[in-house]
JSON list of C-alpha atoms in Angstrom, two decimals:
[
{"chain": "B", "resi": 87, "resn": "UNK", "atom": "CA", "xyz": [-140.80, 130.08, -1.67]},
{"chain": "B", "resi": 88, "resn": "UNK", "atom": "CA", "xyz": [-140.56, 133.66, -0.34]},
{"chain": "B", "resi": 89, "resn": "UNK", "atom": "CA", "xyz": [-138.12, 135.15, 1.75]},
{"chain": "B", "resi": 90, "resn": "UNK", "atom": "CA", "xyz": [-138.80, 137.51, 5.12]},
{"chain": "B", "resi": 91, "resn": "UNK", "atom": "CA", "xyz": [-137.19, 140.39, 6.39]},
{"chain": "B", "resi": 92, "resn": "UNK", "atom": "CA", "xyz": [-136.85, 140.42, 10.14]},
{"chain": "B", "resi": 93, "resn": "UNK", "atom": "CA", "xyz": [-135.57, 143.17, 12.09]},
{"chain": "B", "resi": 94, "resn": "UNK", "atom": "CA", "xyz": [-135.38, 143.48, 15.84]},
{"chain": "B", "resi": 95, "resn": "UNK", "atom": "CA", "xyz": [-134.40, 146.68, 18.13]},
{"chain": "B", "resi": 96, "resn": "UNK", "atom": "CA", "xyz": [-134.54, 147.41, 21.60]},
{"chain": "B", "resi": 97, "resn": "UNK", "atom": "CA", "xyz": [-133.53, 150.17, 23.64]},
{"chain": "B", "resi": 98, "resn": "UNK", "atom": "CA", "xyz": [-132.98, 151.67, 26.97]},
{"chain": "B", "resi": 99, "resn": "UNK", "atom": "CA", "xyz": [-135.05, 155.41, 27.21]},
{"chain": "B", "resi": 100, "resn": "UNK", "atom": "CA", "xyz": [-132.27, 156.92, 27.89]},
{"chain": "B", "resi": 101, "resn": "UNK", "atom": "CA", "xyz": [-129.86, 155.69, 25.03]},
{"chain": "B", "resi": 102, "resn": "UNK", "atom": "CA", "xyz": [-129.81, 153.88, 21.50]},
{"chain": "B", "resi": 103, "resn": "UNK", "atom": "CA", "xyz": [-127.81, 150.57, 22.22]},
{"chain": "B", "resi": 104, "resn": "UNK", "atom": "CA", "xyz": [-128.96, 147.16, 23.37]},
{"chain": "B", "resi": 105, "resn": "UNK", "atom": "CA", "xyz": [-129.81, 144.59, 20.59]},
{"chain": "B", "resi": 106, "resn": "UNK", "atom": "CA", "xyz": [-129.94, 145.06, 16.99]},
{"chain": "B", "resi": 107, "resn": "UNK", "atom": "CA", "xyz": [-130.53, 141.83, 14.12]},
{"chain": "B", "resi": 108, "resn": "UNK", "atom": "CA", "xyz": [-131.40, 141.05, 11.04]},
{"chain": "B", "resi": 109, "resn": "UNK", "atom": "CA", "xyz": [-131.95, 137.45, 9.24]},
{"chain": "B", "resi": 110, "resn": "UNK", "atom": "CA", "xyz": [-133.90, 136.50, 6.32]},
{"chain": "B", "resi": 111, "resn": "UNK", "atom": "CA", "xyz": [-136.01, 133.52, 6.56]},
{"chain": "B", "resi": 112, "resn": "UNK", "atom": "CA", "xyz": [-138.16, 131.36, 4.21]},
{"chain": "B", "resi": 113, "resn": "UNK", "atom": "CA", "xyz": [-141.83, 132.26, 4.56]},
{"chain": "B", "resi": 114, "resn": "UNK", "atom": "CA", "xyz": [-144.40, 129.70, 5.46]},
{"chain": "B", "resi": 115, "resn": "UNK", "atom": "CA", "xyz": [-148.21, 129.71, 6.60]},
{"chain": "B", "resi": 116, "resn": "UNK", "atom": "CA", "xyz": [-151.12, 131.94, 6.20]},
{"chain": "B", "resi": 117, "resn": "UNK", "atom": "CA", "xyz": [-153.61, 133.92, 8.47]},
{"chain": "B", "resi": 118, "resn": "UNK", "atom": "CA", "xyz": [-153.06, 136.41, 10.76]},
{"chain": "B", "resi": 119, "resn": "UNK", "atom": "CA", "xyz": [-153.65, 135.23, 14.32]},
{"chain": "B", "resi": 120, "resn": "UNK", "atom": "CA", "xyz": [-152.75, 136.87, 17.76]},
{"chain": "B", "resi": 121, "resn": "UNK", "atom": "CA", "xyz": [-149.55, 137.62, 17.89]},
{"chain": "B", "resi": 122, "resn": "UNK", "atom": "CA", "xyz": [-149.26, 138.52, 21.44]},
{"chain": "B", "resi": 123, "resn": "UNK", "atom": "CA", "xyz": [-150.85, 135.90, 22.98]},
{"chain": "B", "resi": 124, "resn": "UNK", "atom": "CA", "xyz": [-148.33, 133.71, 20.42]},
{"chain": "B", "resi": 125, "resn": "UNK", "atom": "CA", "xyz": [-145.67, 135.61, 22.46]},
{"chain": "B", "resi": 126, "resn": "UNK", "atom": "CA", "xyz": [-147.03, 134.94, 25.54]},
{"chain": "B", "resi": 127, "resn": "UNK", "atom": "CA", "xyz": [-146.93, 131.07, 25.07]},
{"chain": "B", "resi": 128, "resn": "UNK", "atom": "CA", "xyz": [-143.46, 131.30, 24.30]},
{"chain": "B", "resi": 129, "resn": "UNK", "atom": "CA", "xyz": [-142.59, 133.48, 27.37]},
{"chain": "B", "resi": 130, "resn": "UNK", "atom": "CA", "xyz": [-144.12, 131.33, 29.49]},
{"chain": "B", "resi": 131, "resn": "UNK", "atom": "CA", "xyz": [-141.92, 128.43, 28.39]},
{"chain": "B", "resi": 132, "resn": "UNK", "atom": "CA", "xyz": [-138.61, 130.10, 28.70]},
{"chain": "B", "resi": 133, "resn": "UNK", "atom": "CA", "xyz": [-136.26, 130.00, 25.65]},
{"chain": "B", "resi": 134, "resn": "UNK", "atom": "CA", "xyz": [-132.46, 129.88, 24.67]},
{"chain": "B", "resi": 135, "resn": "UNK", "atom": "CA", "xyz": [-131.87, 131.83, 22.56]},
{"chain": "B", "resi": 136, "resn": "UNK", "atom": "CA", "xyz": [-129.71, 130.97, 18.85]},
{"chain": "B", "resi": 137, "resn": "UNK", "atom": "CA", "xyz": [-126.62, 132.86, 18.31]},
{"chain": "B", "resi": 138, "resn": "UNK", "atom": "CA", "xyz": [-125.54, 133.49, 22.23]},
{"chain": "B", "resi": 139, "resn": "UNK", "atom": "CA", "xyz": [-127.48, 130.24, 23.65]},
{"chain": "B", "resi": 140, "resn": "UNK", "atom": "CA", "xyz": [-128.65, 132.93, 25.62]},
{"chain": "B", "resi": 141, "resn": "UNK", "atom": "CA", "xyz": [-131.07, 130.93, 27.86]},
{"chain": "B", "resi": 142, "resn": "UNK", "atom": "CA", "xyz": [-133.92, 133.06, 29.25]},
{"chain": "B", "resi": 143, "resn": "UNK", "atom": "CA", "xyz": [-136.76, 131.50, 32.35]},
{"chain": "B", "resi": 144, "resn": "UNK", "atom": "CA", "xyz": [-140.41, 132.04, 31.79]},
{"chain": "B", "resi": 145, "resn": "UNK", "atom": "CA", "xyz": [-141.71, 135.19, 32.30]},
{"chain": "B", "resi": 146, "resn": "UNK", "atom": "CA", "xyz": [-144.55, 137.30, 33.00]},
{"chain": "B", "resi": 147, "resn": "UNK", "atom": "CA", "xyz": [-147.10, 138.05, 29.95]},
{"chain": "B", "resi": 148, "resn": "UNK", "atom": "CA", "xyz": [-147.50, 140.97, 27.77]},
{"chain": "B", "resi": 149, "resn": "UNK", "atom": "CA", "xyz": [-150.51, 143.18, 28.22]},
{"chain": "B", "resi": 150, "resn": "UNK", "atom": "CA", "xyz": [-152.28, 144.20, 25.17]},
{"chain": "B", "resi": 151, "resn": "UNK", "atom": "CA", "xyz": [-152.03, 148.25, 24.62]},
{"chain": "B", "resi": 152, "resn": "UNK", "atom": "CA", "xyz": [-154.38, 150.03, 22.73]},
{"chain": "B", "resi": 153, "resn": "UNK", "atom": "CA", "xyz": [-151.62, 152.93, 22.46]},
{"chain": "B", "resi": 154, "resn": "UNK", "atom": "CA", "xyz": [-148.96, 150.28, 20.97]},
{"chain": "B", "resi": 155, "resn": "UNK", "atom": "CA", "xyz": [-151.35, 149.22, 18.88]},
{"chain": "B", "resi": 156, "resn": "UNK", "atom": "CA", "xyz": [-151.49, 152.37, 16.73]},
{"chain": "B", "resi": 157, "resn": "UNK", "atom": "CA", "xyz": [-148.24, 153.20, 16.85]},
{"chain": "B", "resi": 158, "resn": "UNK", "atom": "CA", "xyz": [-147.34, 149.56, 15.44]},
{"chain": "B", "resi": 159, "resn": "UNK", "atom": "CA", "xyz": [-150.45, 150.06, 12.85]},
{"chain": "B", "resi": 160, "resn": "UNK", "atom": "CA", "xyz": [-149.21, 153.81, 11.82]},
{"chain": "B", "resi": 161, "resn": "UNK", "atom": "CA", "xyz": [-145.53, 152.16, 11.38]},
{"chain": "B", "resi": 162, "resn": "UNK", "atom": "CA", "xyz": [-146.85, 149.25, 9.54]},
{"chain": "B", "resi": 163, "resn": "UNK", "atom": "CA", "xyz": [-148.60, 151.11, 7.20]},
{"chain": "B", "resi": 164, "resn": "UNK", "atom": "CA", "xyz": [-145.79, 153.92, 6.53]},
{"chain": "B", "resi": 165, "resn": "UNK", "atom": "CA", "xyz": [-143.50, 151.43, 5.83]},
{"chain": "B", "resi": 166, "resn": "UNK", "atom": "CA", "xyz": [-145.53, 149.22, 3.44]},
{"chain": "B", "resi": 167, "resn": "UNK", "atom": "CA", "xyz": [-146.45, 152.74, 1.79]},
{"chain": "B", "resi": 168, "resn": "UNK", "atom": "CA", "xyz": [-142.96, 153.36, 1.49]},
{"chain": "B", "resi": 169, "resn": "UNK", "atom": "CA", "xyz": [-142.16, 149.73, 0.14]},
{"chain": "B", "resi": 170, "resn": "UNK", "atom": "CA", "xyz": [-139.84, 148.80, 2.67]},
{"chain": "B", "resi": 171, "resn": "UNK", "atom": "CA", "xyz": [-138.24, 147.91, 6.23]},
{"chain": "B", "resi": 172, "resn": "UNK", "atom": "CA", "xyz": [-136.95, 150.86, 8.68]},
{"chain": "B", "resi": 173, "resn": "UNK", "atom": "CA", "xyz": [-137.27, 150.98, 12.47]},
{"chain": "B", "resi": 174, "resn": "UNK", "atom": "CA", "xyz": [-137.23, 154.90, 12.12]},
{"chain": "B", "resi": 175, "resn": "UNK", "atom": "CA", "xyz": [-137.19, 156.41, 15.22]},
{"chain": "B", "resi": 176, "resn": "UNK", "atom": "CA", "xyz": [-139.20, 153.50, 17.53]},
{"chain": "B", "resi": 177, "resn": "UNK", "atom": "CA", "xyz": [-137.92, 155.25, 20.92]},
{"chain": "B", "resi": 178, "resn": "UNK", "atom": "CA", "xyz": [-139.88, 158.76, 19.58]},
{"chain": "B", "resi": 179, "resn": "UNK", "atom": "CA", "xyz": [-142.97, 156.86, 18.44]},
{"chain": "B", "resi": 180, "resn": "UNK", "atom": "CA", "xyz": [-143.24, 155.00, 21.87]},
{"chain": "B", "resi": 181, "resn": "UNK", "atom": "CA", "xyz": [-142.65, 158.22, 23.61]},
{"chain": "B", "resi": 182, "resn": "UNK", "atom": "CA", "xyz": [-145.08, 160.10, 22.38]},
{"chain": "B", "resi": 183, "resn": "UNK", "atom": "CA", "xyz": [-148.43, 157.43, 22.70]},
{"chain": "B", "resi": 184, "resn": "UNK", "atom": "CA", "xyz": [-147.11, 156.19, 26.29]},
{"chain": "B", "resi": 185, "resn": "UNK", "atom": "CA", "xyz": [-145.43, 158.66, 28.55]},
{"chain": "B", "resi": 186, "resn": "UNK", "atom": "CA", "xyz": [-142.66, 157.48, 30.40]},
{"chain": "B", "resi": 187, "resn": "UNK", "atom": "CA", "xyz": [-142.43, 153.97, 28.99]},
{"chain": "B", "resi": 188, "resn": "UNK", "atom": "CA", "xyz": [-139.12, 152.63, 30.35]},
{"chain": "B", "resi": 189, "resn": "UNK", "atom": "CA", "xyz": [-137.26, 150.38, 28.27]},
{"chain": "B", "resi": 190, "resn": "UNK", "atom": "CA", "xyz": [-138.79, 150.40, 24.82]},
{"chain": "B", "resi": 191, "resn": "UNK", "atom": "CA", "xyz": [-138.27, 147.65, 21.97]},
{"chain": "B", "resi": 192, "resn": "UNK", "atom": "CA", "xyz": [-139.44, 146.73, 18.35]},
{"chain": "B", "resi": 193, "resn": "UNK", "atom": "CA", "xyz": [-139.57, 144.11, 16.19]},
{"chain": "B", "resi": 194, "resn": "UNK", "atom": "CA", "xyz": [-140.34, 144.54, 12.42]},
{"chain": "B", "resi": 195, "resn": "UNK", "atom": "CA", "xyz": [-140.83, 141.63, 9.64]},
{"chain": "B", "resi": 196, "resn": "UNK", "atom": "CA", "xyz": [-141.43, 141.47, 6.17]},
{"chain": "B", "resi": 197, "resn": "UNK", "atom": "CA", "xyz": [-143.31, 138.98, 4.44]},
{"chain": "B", "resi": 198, "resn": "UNK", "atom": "CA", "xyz": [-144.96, 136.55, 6.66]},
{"chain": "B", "resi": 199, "resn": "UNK", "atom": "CA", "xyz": [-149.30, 136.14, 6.70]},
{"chain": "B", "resi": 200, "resn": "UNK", "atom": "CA", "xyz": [-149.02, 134.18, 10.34]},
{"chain": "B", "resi": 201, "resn": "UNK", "atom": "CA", "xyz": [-148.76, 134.92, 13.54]},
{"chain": "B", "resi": 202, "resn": "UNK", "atom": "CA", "xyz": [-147.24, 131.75, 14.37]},
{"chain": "B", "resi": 203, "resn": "UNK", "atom": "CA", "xyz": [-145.04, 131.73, 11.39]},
{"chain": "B", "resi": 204, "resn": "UNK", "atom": "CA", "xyz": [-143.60, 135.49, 12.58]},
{"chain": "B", "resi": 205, "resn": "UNK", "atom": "CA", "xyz": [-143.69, 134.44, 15.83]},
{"chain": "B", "resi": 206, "resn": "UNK", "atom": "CA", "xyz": [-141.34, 131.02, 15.13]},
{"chain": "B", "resi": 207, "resn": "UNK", "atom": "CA", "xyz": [-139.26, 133.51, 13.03]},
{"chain": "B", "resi": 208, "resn": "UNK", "atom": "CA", "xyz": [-138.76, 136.41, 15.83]},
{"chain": "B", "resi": 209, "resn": "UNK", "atom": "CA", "xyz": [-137.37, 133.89, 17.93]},
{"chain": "B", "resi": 210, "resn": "UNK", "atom": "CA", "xyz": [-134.72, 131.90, 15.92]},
{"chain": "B", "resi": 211, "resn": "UNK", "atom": "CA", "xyz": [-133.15, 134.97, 15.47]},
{"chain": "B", "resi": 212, "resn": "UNK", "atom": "CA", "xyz": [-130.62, 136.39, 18.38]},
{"chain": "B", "resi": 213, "resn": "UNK", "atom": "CA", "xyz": [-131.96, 139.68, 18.21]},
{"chain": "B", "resi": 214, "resn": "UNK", "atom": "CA", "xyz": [-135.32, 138.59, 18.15]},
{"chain": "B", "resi": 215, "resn": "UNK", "atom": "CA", "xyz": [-135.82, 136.01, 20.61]},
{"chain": "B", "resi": 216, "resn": "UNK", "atom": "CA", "xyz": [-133.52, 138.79, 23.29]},
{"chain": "B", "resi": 217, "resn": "UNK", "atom": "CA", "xyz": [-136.89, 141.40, 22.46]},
{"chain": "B", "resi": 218, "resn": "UNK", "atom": "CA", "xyz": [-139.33, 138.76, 22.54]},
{"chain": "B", "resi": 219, "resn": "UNK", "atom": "CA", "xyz": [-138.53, 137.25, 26.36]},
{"chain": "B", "resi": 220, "resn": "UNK", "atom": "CA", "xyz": [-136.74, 140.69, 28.23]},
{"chain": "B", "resi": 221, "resn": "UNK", "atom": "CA", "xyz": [-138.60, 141.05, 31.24]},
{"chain": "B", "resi": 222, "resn": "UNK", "atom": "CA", "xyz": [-138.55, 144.61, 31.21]},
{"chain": "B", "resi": 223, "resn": "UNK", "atom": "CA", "xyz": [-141.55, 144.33, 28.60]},
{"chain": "B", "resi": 224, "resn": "UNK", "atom": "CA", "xyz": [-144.67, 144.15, 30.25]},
{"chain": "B", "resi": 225, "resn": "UNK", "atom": "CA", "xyz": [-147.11, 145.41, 27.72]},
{"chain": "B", "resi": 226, "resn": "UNK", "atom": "CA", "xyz": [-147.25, 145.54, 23.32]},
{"chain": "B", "resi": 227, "resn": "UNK", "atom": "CA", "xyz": [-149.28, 146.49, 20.39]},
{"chain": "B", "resi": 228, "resn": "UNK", "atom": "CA", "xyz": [-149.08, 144.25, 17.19]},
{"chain": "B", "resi": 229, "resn": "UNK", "atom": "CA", "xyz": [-149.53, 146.24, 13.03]},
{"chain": "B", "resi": 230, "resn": "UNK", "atom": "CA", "xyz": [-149.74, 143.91, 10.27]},
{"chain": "B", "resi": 231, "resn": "UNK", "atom": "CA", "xyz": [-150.78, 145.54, 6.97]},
{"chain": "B", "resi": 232, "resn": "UNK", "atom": "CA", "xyz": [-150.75, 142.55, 4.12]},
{"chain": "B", "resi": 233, "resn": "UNK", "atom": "CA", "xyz": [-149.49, 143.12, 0.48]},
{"chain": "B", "resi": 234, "resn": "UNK", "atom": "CA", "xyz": [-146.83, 145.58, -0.31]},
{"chain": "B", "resi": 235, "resn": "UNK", "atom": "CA", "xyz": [-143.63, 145.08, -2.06]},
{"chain": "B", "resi": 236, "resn": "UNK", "atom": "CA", "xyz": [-143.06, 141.98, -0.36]},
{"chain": "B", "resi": 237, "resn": "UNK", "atom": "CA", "xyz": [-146.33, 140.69, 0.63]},
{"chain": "B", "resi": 238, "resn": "UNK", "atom": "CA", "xyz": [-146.77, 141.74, 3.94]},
{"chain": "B", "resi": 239, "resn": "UNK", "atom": "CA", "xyz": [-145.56, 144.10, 7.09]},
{"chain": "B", "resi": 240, "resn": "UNK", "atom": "CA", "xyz": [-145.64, 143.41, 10.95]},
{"chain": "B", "resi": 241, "resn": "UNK", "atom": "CA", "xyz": [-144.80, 145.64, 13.45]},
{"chain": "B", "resi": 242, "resn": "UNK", "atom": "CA", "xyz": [-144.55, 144.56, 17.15]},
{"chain": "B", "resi": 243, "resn": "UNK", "atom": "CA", "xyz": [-144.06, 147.48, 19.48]},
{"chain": "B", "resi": 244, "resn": "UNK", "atom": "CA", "xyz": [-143.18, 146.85, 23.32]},
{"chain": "B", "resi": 245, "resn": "UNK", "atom": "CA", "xyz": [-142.79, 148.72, 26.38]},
{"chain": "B", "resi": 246, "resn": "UNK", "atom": "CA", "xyz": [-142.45, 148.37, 30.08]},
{"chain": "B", "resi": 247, "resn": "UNK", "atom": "CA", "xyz": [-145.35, 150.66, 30.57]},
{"chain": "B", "resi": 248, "resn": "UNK", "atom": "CA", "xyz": [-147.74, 152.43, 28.45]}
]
């Protein structure tokens, strides 16, 4: 079996600190899929989350963004270029596609083919699961590019606006 790379980051617009995780997982499943509407299922079922038992109502969906979306792609594909996981700088990226976003966050994996399998895997981890249900996000963009060093990269960008 092969192992994923998750790492999750969000942040308020105006500073650096809110969550930050990392956990490797085994990978599973194939196919790519729709990751946000994957995301949205789970929002709309609430979710406690592991680590802080966290617990966290339903919520209200993610839009798609078309501006996300290439942001996410362009990450995606720099980092499988470069052969490896990095947030960078996700608050700059955001900034510049959506003006005045609000709180921004990011989640980055390594490894996975499906959306359900990266989605199960965002949210078993803390830092993950926190990104995944904050209310504050109200719209995303999803980059997968497959292959790579380690088989695969996702990037999920979110906002509150874009």
């Amino acid at each position: 079996m092969k192992r994923i790379h998750l790492f999750a980051l969000a942040l308020p617009v105006a500073g650096l600190v809110a969550t930050a995780a990392c956990t490797s997982m085994l990978q599973g499943g194939s196919g790519n899929g729709d990751v946000i509407a994957l995301v949205n299922q789970y929002r709309a079922s609430g979710a406690t989350c592991s680590g802080t038992g966290t617990s966290w109502g339903a919520t209200s969906r993610l839009e798609p963004s078309a501006s996300l979306t290439a942001v996410a792609r362009d990450w995606t594909s720099r980092m499988s270029s470069a052969g490896r996981l990095s947030h960078g700088d996700p608050k700059g990226r955001i900034n510049a596609a959506c003006p005045k976003p609000g709180y921004v966050g990011e989640n980055i994996a390594c490894n996975p083919s499906a959306a359900g399998a990266v989605r199960r895997w965002m949210a078993s981890s803390k830092g993950h699961c926190e990104v995944l249900m904050d209310p504050r996000f109200n719209v995303a963009g999803v980059g997968y590019v497959p292959g790579g060093v380690c088989g695969g990269y996702w990037t999920i960008d979110l906002a509150g606006q874009c």
